[in-house]
mmCIF file of C-alpha atoms in Angstrom:
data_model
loop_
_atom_site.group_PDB
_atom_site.id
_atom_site.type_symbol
_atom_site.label_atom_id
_atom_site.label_comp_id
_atom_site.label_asym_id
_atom_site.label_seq_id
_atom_site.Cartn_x
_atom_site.Cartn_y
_atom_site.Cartn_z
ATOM 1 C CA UNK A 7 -20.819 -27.965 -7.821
ATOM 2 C CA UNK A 8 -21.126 -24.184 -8.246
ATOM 3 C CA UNK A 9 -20.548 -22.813 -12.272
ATOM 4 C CA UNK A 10 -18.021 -20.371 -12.788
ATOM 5 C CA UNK A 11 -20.594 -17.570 -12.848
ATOM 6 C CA UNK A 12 -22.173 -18.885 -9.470
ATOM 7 C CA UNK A 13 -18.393 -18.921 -8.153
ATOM 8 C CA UNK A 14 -17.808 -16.799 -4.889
ATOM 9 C CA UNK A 15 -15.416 -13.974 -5.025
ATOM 10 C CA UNK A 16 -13.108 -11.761 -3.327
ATOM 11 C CA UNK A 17 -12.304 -8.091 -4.519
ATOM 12 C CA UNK A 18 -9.027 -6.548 -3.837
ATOM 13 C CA UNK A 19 -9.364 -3.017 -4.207
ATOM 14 C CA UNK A 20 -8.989 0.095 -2.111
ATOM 15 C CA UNK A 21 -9.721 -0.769 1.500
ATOM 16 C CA UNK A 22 -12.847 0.509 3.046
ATOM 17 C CA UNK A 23 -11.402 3.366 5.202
ATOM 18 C CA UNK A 24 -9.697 4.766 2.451
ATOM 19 C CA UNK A 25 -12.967 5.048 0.238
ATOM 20 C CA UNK A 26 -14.896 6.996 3.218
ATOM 21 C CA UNK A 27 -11.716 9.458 3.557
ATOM 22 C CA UNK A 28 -11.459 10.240 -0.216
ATOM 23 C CA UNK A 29 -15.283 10.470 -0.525
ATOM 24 C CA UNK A 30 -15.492 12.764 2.541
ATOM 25 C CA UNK A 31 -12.624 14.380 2.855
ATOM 26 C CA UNK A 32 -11.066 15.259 -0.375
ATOM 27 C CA UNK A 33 -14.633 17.106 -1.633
ATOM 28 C CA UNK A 34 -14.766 18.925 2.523
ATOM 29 C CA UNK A 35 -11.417 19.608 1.420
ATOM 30 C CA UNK A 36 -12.191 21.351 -1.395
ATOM 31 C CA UNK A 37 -15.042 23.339 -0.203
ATOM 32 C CA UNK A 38 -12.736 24.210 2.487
ATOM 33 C CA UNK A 39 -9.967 25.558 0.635
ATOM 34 C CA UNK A 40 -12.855 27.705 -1.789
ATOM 35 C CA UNK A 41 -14.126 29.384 1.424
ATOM 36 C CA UNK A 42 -10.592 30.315 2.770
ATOM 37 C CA UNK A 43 -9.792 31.582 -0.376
ATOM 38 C CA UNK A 44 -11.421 34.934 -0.474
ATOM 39 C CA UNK A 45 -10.265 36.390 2.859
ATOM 40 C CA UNK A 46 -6.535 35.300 2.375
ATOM 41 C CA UNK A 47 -6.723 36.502 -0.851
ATOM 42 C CA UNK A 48 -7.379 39.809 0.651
ATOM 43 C CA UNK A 49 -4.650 39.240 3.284
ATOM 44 C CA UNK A 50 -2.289 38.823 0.437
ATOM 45 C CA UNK A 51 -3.188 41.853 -1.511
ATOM 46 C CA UNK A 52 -2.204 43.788 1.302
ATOM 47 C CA UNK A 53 1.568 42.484 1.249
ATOM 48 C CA UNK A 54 3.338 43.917 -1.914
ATOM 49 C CA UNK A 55 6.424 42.122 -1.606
ATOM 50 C CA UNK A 56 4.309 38.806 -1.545
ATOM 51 C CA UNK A 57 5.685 37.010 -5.153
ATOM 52 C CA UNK A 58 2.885 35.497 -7.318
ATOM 53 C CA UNK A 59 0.400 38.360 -6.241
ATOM 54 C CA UNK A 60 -1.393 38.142 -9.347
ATOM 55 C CA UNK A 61 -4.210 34.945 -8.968
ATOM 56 C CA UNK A 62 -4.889 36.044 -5.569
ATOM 57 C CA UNK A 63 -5.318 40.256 -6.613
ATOM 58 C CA UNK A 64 -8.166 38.783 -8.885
ATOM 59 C CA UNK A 65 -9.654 36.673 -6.641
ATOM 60 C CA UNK A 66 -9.916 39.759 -4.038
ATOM 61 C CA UNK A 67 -11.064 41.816 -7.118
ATOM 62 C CA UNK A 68 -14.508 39.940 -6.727
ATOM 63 C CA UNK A 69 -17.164 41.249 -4.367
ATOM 64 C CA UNK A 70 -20.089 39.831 -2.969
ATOM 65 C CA UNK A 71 -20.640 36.704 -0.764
ATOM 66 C CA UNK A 72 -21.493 34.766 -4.054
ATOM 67 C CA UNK A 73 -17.519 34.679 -4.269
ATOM 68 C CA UNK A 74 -17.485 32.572 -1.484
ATOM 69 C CA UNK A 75 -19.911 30.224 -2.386
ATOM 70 C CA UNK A 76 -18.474 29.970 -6.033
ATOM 71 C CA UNK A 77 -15.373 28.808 -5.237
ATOM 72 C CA UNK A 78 -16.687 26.664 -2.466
ATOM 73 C CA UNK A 79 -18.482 24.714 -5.643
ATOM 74 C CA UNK A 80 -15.080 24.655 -7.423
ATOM 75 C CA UNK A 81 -13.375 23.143 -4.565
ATOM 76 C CA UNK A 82 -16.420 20.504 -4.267
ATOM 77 C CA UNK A 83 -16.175 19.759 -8.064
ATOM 78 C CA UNK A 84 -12.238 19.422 -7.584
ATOM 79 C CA UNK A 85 -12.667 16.968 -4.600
ATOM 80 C CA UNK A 86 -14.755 15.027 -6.658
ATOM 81 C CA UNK A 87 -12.816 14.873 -9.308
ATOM 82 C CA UNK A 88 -10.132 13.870 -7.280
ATOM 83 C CA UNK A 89 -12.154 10.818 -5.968
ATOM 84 C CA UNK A 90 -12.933 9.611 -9.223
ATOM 85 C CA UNK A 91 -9.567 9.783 -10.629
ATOM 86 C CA UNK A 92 -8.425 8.033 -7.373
ATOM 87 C CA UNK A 93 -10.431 5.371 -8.064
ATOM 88 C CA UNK A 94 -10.052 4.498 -11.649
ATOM 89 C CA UNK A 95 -6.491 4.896 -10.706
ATOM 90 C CA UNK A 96 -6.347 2.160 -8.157
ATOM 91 C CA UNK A 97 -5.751 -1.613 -8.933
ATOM 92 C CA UNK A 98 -9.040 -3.719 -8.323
ATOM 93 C CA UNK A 99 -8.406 -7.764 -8.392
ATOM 94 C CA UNK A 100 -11.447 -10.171 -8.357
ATOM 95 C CA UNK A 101 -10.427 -13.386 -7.092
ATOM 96 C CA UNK A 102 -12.327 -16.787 -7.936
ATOM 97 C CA UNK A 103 -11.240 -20.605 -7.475
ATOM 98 C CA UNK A 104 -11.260 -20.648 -11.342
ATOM 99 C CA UNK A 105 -9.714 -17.175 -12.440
ATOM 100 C CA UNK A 106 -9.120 -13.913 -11.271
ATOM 101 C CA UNK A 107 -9.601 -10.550 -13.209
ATOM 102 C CA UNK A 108 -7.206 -7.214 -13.290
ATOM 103 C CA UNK A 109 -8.518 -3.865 -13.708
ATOM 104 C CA UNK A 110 -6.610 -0.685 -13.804
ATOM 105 C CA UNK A 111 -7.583 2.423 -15.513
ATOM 106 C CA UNK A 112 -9.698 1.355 -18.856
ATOM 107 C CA UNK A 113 -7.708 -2.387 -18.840
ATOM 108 C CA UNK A 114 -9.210 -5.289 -17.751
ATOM 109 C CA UNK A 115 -6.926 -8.512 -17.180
ATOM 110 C CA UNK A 116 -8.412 -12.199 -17.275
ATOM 111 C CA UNK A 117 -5.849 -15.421 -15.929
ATOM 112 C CA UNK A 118 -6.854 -18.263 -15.497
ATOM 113 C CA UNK A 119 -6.379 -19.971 -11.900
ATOM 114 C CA UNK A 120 -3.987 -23.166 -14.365
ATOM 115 C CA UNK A 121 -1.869 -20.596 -15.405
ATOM 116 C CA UNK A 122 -0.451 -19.051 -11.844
ATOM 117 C CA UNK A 123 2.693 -20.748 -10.664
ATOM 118 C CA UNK A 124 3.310 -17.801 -7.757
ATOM 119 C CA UNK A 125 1.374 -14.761 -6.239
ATOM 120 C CA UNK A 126 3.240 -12.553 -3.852
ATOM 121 C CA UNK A 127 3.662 -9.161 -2.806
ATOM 122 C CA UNK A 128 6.650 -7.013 -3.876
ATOM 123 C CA UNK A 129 6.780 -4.360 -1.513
ATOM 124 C CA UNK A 130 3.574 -2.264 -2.355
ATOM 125 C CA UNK A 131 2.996 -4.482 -5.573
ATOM 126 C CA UNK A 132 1.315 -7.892 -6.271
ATOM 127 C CA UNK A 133 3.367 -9.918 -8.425
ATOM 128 C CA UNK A 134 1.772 -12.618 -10.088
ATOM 129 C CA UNK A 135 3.764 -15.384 -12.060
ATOM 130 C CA UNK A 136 2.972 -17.778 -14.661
ATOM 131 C CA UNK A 137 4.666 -21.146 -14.845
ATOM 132 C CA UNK A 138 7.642 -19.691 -16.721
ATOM 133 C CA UNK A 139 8.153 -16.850 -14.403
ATOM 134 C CA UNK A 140 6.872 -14.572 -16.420
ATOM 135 C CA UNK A 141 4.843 -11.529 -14.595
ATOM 136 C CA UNK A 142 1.779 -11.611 -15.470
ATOM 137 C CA UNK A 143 0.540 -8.714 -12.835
ATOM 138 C CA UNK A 144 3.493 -6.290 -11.058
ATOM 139 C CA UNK A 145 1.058 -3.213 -9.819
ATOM 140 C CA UNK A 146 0.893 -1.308 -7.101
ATOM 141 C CA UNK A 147 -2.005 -2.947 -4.784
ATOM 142 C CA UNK A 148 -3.343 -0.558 -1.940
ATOM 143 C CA UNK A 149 -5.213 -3.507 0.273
ATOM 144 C CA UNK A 150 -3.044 -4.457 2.814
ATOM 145 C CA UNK A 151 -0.288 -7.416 2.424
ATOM 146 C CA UNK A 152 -2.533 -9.267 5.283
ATOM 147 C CA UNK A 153 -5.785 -9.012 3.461
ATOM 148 C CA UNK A 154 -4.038 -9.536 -0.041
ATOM 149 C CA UNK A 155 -2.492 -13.334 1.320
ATOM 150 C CA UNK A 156 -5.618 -13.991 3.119
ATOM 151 C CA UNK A 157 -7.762 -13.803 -0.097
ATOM 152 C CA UNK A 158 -5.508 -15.566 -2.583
ATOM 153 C CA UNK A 159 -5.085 -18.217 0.487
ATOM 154 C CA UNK A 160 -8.834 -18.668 0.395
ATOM 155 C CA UNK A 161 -9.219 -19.253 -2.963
ATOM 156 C CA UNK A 162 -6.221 -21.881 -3.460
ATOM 157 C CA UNK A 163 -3.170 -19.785 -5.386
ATOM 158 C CA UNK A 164 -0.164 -20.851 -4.273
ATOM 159 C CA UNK A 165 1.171 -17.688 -2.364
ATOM 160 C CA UNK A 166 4.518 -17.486 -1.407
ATOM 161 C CA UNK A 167 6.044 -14.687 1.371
ATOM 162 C CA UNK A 168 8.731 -13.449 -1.093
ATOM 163 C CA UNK A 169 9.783 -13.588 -4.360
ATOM 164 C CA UNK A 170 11.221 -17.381 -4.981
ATOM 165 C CA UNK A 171 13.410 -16.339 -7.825
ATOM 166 C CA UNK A 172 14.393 -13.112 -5.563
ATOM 167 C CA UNK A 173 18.270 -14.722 -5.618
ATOM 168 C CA UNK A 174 18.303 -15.562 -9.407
ATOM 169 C CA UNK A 175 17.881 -11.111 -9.853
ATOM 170 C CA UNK A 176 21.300 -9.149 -10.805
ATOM 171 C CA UNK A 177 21.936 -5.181 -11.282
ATOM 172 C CA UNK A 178 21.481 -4.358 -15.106
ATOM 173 C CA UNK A 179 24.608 -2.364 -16.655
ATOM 174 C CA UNK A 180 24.295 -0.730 -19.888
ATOM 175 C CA UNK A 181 25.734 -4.007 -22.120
ATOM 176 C CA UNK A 182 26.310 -6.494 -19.124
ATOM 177 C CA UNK A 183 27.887 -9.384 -20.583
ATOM 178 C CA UNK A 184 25.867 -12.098 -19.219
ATOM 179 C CA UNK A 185 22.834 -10.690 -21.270
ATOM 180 C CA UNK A 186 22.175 -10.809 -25.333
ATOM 181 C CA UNK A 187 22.836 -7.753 -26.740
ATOM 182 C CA UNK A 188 18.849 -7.747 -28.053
ATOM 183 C CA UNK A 189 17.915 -7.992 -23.880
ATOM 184 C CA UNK A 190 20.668 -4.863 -23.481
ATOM 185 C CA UNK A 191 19.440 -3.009 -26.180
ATOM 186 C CA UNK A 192 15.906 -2.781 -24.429
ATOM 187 C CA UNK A 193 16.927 -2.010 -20.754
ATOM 188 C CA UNK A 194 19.140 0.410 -22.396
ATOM 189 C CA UNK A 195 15.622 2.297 -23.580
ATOM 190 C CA UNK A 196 13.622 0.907 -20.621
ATOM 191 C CA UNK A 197 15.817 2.629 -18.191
ATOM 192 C CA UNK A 198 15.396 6.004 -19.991
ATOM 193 C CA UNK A 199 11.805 5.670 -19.970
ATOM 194 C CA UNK A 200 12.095 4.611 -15.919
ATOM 195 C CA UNK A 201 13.592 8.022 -15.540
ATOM 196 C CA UNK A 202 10.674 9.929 -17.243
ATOM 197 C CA UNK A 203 8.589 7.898 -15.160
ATOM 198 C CA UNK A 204 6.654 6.599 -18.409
ATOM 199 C CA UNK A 205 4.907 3.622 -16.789
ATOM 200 C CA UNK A 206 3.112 2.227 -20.353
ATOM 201 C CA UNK A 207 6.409 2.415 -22.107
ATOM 202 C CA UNK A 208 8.053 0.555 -18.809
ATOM 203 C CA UNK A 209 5.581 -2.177 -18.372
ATOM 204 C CA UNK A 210 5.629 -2.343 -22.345
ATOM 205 C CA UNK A 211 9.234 -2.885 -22.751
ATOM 206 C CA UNK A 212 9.004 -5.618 -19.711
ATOM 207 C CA UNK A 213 6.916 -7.961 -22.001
ATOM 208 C CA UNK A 214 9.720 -7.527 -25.015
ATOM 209 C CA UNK A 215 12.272 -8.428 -22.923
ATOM 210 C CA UNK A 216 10.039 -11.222 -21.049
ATOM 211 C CA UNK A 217 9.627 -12.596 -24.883
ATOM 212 C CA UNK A 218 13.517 -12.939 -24.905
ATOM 213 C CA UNK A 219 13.977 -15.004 -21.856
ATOM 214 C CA UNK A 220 14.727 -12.585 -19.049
ATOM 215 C CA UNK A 221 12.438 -11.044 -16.156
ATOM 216 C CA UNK A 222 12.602 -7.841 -15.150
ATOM 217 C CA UNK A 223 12.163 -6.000 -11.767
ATOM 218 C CA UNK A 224 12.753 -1.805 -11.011
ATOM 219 C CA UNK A 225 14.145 -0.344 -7.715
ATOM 220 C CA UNK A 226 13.245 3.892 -8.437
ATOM 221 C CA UNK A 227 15.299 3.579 -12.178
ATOM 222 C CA UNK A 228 17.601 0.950 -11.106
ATOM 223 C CA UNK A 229 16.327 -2.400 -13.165
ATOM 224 C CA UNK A 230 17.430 -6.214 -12.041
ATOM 225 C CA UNK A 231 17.283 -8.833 -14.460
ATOM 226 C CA UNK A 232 17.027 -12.925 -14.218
ATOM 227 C CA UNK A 233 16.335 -15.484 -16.551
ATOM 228 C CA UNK A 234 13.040 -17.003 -17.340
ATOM 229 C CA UNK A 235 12.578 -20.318 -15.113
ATOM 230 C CA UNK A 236 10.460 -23.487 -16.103
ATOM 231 C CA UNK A 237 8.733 -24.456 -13.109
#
């Protein structure tokens, strides 16, 4: 019987096709854009009425096919920046029979396989619950909903199509009745922090109110709530 370390696995991550366009197009894209710079920057210069002359009157200021080639390096540095922030951006899952690992940005999650009572996918997000219906993973996965089932499948979660607590979910009011005034208090600041798109202080104020009893879900700033349920 294999160890845990000997384990196979299955990475959920950014699908292959996607990888080869970032890593060749966004950089070709770049140099692109720094060789087309220079002559419509001089194309510009030549239209006074043109607003927001000014970057594109100092780009023209610069002679010499070195410009050309400079910028060309700029654009090649910003497509590879891009790539790497695309990357360390995207949600990468490790799957095993025993466990499976979340990574996004510098974070690194670890459940065990005992602990997941539900994995399914939310639209663009995988949803992962424990045994009380808490969320223990709602991010944005970019593999496709095919490929994400298929690999939780293989390695025995119990996947589910949809959301089996989807009817238990109501509309959050500002100090809806059916909630204690602790739960309203922090969808009250959740749903400010929704509309400045602060996704830390979101998925931060998720786990408070998860601690009180209630789930949370978003739809753009709208937020639905449902009690915790004992499976």
């Amino acid at each position: 019987m294999p160890t845990e370390a000997e384990e196979p696995t299955t990475q959920l991550w950014l699908p292959l096709v996607d990888r080869l366009v970032l890593l060749i197009g966004a950089p070709a894209l770049g140099v692109g854009l720094g060789l087309l710079l220079p002559p419509v920057a001089d194309w510009v210069e030549g239209l006074p009425w043109m607003p927001m002359r000014g970057p594109f009157e100092l780009v023209a200021s610069f002679e010499g096919r070195w410009v050309g080639a400079a910028l060309a390096g700029v654009g090649l540095l910003a497509g590879l920046l891009l790539v790497v922030i695309a990357f360390a951006t995207s949600l990468r899952v490790t799957l095993s029979d025993s466990r499976l690992s979340v990574q996004l940005d510098d974070t690194t999650r670890v459940i065990e396989r005992a602990a997941v009572d539900a994995v399914f996918m939310d639209g663009k997000k995988l949803v992962v619950l424990d045994r009380e219906s808490r969320q223990l993973v709602r991010d944005t996965i970019e593999e496709r909903r095919a490929d994400v089932a298929r690999a939780f499948t293989a390695h025995g979660y119990p996947w589910a199509e949809a959301d089996p607590y989807a009817e238990l979910y109501r509309r959050w009011v500002p100090d809806a009745p059916e909630v204690p005034a602790a739960v309203n208090a922090l969808l009250k600041v959740r749903e400010v922090a929704l509309r400045k798109k602060a996704a830390g202080d979101t998925a931060e104020l998720r786990a408070e109110v998860e601690k009180l009893g209630y789930a949370v879900r978003d739809e753009s700033a709208r937020q639905y709530w449902r009690p915790l349920v004992r499976s």
